Amino acid sequence: MKKIIIATQNQDKLREIRAIMEGDGVSVLSVKEAGIQADAEENGATFEENALIKARAVAAASGAESAIVLADDSGLEIDALGGEPGVYSARYMGEDTSYEIKNRNLIGRLDAAGGKDRSARFVCAVAAVMPDGQEIVVRETMEGRIGSEAQGENGFGYDPIFYPDGYDCSSAALTEAEKNAISHRGKALRAVMKKILYKNGEKSKKG
Ligand code: IMP
């Protein structure tokens, strides 16, 4: 079975990633489970660069392990705020500030800006570093809008204020399976897995 190490310390992401990859015939390990210690400064200007920085750092630290390393870098882009918080989504207002405060702040800033254009998207770049050093990067989005109030108990981060296109509720009001089916992370991970499995000829073997 193919071994995949997920380069994240974020337990919310890890839970979603495991659920999305279940059934792909792969064994998914967190960096902690793989016994890898790797710190990387996320100083890239784009989601793609940051995903690669994280995946490369863990791949370098994994030494002789013949595993595929996957990393995700993601965030929320709000059009009326010039794409903020964007690549700074985790660091917006400081890492230790609660999402209740961050979410209230973003709704307040949008309202102050007139509140008409509420379009936004979650973006996710997933980078894979293969055992032979080959790199794959994929970017996907979930389009939607910022609601006028927070809603829902599921998900994490900015989910309570993000209402996906076609839904009258926030992504925090969706079940995990419903969110994963349409999310930026779900789409990017499925696209990367397809490339990894095709690369190894496994899809053609299965037919
Ligand atoms: P990073 O990719 O670890 O730098 O952080 C991504 C940040 O973007 C998270 O900490 C959240 O604040 C936000 N984010 C990314 N994906 C989601 C999501 O699916 N729901 C809610 N917030 C998200």
Short mmCIF file of C-alpha atoms and ligand atoms in Angstrom, two decimals:
data_model
loop_
_atom_site.label_atom_id
_atom_site.label_comp_id
_atom_site.label_asym_id
_atom_site.label_seq_id
_atom_site.Cartn_x
_atom_site.Cartn_y
_atom_site.Cartn_z
CA MET A 1 0.00 0.00 0.00
CA LYS A 2 1.29 3.45 -0.93
CA LYS A 3 2.40 5.51 2.07
CA ILE A 4 1.45 9.20 2.11
CA ILE A 5 2.74 11.63 4.74
CA ILE A 6 0.65 14.75 5.28
CA ALA A 7 2.80 17.79 6.03
CA THR A 8 0.52 19.62 8.45
CA GLN A 9 0.22 20.19 12.18
CA ASN A 10 -3.33 21.50 11.74
CA GLN A 11 -5.63 18.83 13.21
CA ASP A 12 -8.74 20.23 11.46
CA LYS A 13 -7.09 19.96 8.06
CA LEU A 14 -5.69 16.53 8.87
CA ARG A 15 -9.15 15.23 9.78
CA GLU A 16 -10.61 16.53 6.50
CA ILE A 17 -7.69 15.21 4.45
CA ARG A 18 -7.99 11.73 5.97
CA ALA A 19 -11.75 11.65 5.28
CA ILE A 20 -11.22 12.81 1.67
CA MET A 21 -8.49 10.22 1.00
CA GLU A 22 -10.21 7.29 2.68
CA GLY A 23 -10.85 4.52 0.18
CA ASP A 24 -8.01 5.56 -2.15
CA GLY A 25 -6.06 2.45 -1.10
CA VAL A 26 -3.34 4.53 0.54
CA SER A 27 -2.08 4.69 4.09
CA VAL A 28 -2.13 8.24 5.41
CA LEU A 29 0.29 9.30 8.14
CA SER A 30 0.63 12.64 9.88
CA VAL A 31 4.17 14.03 10.26
CA LYS A 32 3.92 13.17 13.95
CA GLU A 33 2.97 9.54 13.20
CA ALA A 34 5.85 9.34 10.71
CA GLY A 35 8.21 10.65 13.43
CA ILE A 36 9.30 13.58 11.30
CA GLN A 37 10.28 16.96 12.70
CA ALA A 38 10.41 19.66 10.04
CA ASP A 39 9.91 23.38 10.35
CA ALA A 40 9.51 25.53 7.28
CA GLU A 41 8.94 29.24 7.01
CA GLU A 42 5.84 29.86 4.91
CA ASN A 43 7.26 32.90 3.16
CA GLY A 44 5.92 32.25 -0.33
CA ALA A 45 3.81 34.85 -2.14
CA THR A 46 1.26 32.31 -3.38
CA PHE A 47 -0.64 29.30 -2.05
CA GLU A 48 1.28 27.10 -4.51
CA GLU A 49 4.69 28.32 -3.28
CA ASN A 50 3.75 27.79 0.37
CA ALA A 51 2.38 24.29 -0.27
CA LEU A 52 5.66 23.38 -2.02
CA ILE A 53 7.77 24.87 0.81
CA LYS A 54 5.93 22.68 3.36
CA ALA A 55 6.02 19.51 1.26
CA ARG A 56 9.73 19.91 0.38
CA ALA A 57 10.72 20.47 4.02
CA VAL A 58 9.01 17.27 5.15
CA ALA A 59 10.30 15.30 2.15
CA ALA A 60 13.87 16.42 2.95
CA ALA A 61 13.46 15.42 6.60
CA SER A 62 11.93 12.04 5.76
CA GLY A 63 15.32 10.76 4.53
CA ALA A 64 15.21 7.22 3.18
CA GLU A 65 11.45 6.81 3.73
CA SER A 66 9.93 5.93 0.38
CA ALA A 67 6.75 7.86 0.94
CA ILE A 68 4.86 10.52 -0.99
CA VAL A 69 4.62 13.80 0.92
CA LEU A 70 1.52 15.97 0.52
CA ALA A 71 1.05 19.50 1.82
CA ASP A 72 -1.87 21.88 1.54
CA ASP A 73 -1.81 25.65 1.73
CA SER A 74 -5.17 27.31 1.81
CA GLY A 75 -7.04 30.45 2.69
CA LEU A 76 -9.97 32.76 2.15
CA GLU A 77 -10.01 35.51 -0.51
CA ILE A 78 -12.61 38.28 -0.18
CA ASP A 79 -12.92 40.32 -3.38
CA ALA A 80 -14.13 43.61 -1.80
CA LEU A 81 -11.10 43.48 0.54
CA GLY A 82 -8.61 43.11 -2.31
CA GLY A 83 -8.27 39.35 -1.77
CA GLU A 84 -7.59 39.57 1.99
CA PRO A 85 -6.86 37.65 4.13
CA GLY A 86 -5.48 35.42 1.31
CA VAL A 87 -2.17 33.71 2.02
CA TYR A 88 -2.22 35.35 5.46
CA SER A 89 -5.52 33.64 6.46
CA ALA A 90 -4.00 31.72 9.39
CA ARG A 91 -1.99 34.74 10.55
CA TYR A 92 -4.76 37.35 10.05
CA MET A 93 -5.07 39.45 13.26
CA GLY A 94 -2.48 37.11 14.82
CA GLU A 95 -2.38 33.29 15.04
CA ASP A 96 -3.73 33.34 18.61
CA THR A 97 -6.77 35.49 17.88
CA SER A 98 -9.98 33.45 17.97
CA TYR A 99 -11.91 32.85 14.75
CA GLU A 100 -14.97 34.34 16.43
CA ILE A 101 -13.10 37.66 16.53
CA LYS A 102 -11.52 37.27 13.07
CA ASN A 103 -14.90 36.41 11.52
CA ARG A 104 -16.65 39.33 13.22
CA ASN A 105 -13.87 41.65 12.07
CA LEU A 106 -14.17 40.56 8.42
CA ILE A 107 -17.96 40.99 8.40
CA GLY A 108 -17.49 44.44 9.99
CA ARG A 109 -14.92 45.48 7.36
CA LEU A 110 -17.20 44.32 4.55
CA ASP A 111 -20.17 46.18 6.00
CA ALA A 112 -18.00 49.31 6.36
CA ALA A 113 -17.05 48.96 2.68
CA GLY A 114 -20.74 49.11 1.69
CA GLY A 115 -21.37 45.39 2.02
CA LYS A 116 -22.74 45.00 -1.51
CA ASP A 117 -20.02 42.89 -3.07
CA ARG A 118 -19.71 39.90 -0.77
CA SER A 119 -18.10 37.48 -3.23
CA ALA A 120 -15.32 35.31 -1.84
CA ARG A 121 -13.63 31.97 -2.30
CA PHE A 122 -11.67 29.41 -0.39
CA VAL A 123 -8.47 28.49 -2.25
CA CYS A 124 -6.39 25.37 -1.72
CA ALA A 125 -3.08 24.44 -3.30
CA VAL A 126 -1.91 20.88 -2.74
CA ALA A 127 1.72 19.99 -3.43
CA ALA A 128 3.02 16.43 -3.68
CA VAL A 129 6.69 15.45 -3.57
CA MET A 130 7.16 11.93 -4.92
CA PRO A 131 9.88 9.55 -3.67
CA ASP A 132 11.82 10.16 -6.93
CA GLY A 133 11.73 13.93 -6.30
CA GLN A 134 9.06 14.72 -8.87
CA GLU A 135 6.69 17.49 -7.79
CA ILE A 136 3.00 17.97 -8.55
CA VAL A 137 1.02 21.10 -7.61
CA VAL A 138 -2.72 21.61 -8.02
CA ARG A 139 -4.94 24.59 -7.09
CA GLU A 140 -8.70 24.50 -6.64
CA THR A 141 -11.34 26.87 -5.25
CA MET A 142 -14.78 26.83 -3.64
CA GLU A 143 -16.67 29.95 -4.72
CA GLY A 144 -19.21 31.67 -2.49
CA ARG A 145 -19.98 34.77 -0.47
CA ILE A 146 -19.52 36.19 3.01
CA GLY A 147 -22.76 36.05 5.01
CA SER A 148 -24.05 38.83 7.23
CA GLU A 149 -23.66 36.62 10.28
CA ALA A 150 -21.75 33.56 11.45
CA GLN A 151 -23.64 30.26 11.33
CA GLY A 152 -23.03 26.54 11.98
CA GLU A 153 -21.00 24.41 14.34
CA ASN A 154 -19.02 22.19 11.95
CA GLY A 155 -15.83 22.82 10.03
CA PHE A 156 -13.25 25.27 11.35
CA GLY A 157 -11.68 28.70 10.78
CA TYR A 158 -13.69 30.92 8.44
CA ASP A 159 -16.36 28.27 7.66
CA PRO A 160 -19.10 29.97 9.77
CA ILE A 161 -19.09 33.14 7.61
CA PHE A 162 -18.59 31.48 4.20
CA TYR A 163 -21.74 30.58 2.26
CA PRO A 164 -20.88 28.37 -0.76
CA ASP A 165 -22.58 29.19 -4.08
CA GLY A 166 -25.87 27.32 -4.37
CA TYR A 167 -26.31 26.96 -0.60
CA ASP A 168 -28.41 29.00 1.85
CA CYS A 169 -26.20 27.98 4.74
CA SER A 170 -22.55 28.41 5.66
CA SER A 171 -19.96 25.70 5.10
CA ALA A 172 -19.95 25.26 8.91
CA ALA A 173 -23.58 24.12 8.67
CA LEU A 174 -22.70 21.34 6.18
CA THR A 175 -21.70 17.87 7.33
CA GLU A 176 -18.04 17.03 6.80
CA ALA A 177 -18.94 14.76 3.86
CA GLU A 178 -21.08 17.49 2.24
CA LYS A 179 -18.29 20.05 2.61
CA ASN A 180 -15.58 17.67 1.35
CA ALA A 181 -17.62 16.90 -1.78
CA ILE A 182 -17.53 20.56 -2.90
CA SER A 183 -14.60 22.09 -1.03
CA HIS A 184 -11.37 23.61 -2.35
CA ARG A 185 -9.43 20.98 -0.33
CA GLY A 186 -11.57 18.06 -1.51
CA LYS A 187 -11.23 19.03 -5.16
CA ALA A 188 -7.47 19.71 -4.97
CA LEU A 189 -6.72 16.46 -3.11
CA ARG A 190 -8.81 14.35 -5.49
CA ALA A 191 -7.03 15.97 -8.47
CA VAL A 192 -3.58 15.29 -6.99
CA MET A 193 -4.47 11.70 -6.11
CA LYS A 194 -5.66 11.12 -9.67
CA LYS A 195 -2.31 12.36 -11.00
CA ILE A 196 -0.35 10.24 -8.50
CA LEU A 197 -2.31 7.08 -9.27
CA TYR A 198 -2.17 7.64 -13.04
CA LYS A 199 1.58 8.28 -12.83
CA ASN A 200 1.97 4.84 -11.31
CA GLY A 201 -0.34 3.22 -13.85
CA GLU A 202 -2.71 2.06 -11.14
CA LYS A 203 -5.87 3.48 -12.66
CA SER A 204 -5.20 1.70 -15.93
CA LYS A 205 -4.56 -1.58 -14.09
CA LYS A 206 -7.89 -1.22 -12.30
CA GLY A 207 -9.56 -0.22 -15.57
P1 IMP B 1 -2.42 27.39 6.26
O1 IMP B 1 -2.76 26.74 4.95
O2 IMP B 1 -2.05 26.39 7.30
O3 IMP B 1 -1.44 28.51 6.10
O4 IMP B 1 -3.73 28.06 6.85
C1 IMP B 1 -4.91 28.13 6.17
C2 IMP B 1 -5.91 28.97 6.93
O5 IMP B 1 -6.94 29.34 6.02
C3 IMP B 1 -6.61 28.19 8.04
O6 IMP B 1 -5.97 28.31 9.27
C4 IMP B 1 -7.99 28.86 8.05
O7 IMP B 1 -7.92 30.07 8.72
C5 IMP B 1 -8.21 29.17 6.58
N1 IMP B 1 -8.89 28.04 5.90
C6 IMP B 1 -8.37 27.22 4.95
N2 IMP B 1 -9.25 26.28 4.58
C7 IMP B 1 -10.35 26.50 5.32
C8 IMP B 1 -11.60 25.83 5.38
O8 IMP B 1 -11.86 24.81 4.72
N3 IMP B 1 -12.49 26.35 6.26
C9 IMP B 1 -12.23 27.44 7.02
N4 IMP B 1 -11.08 28.10 7.01
C10 IMP B 1 -10.13 27.63 6.15
#
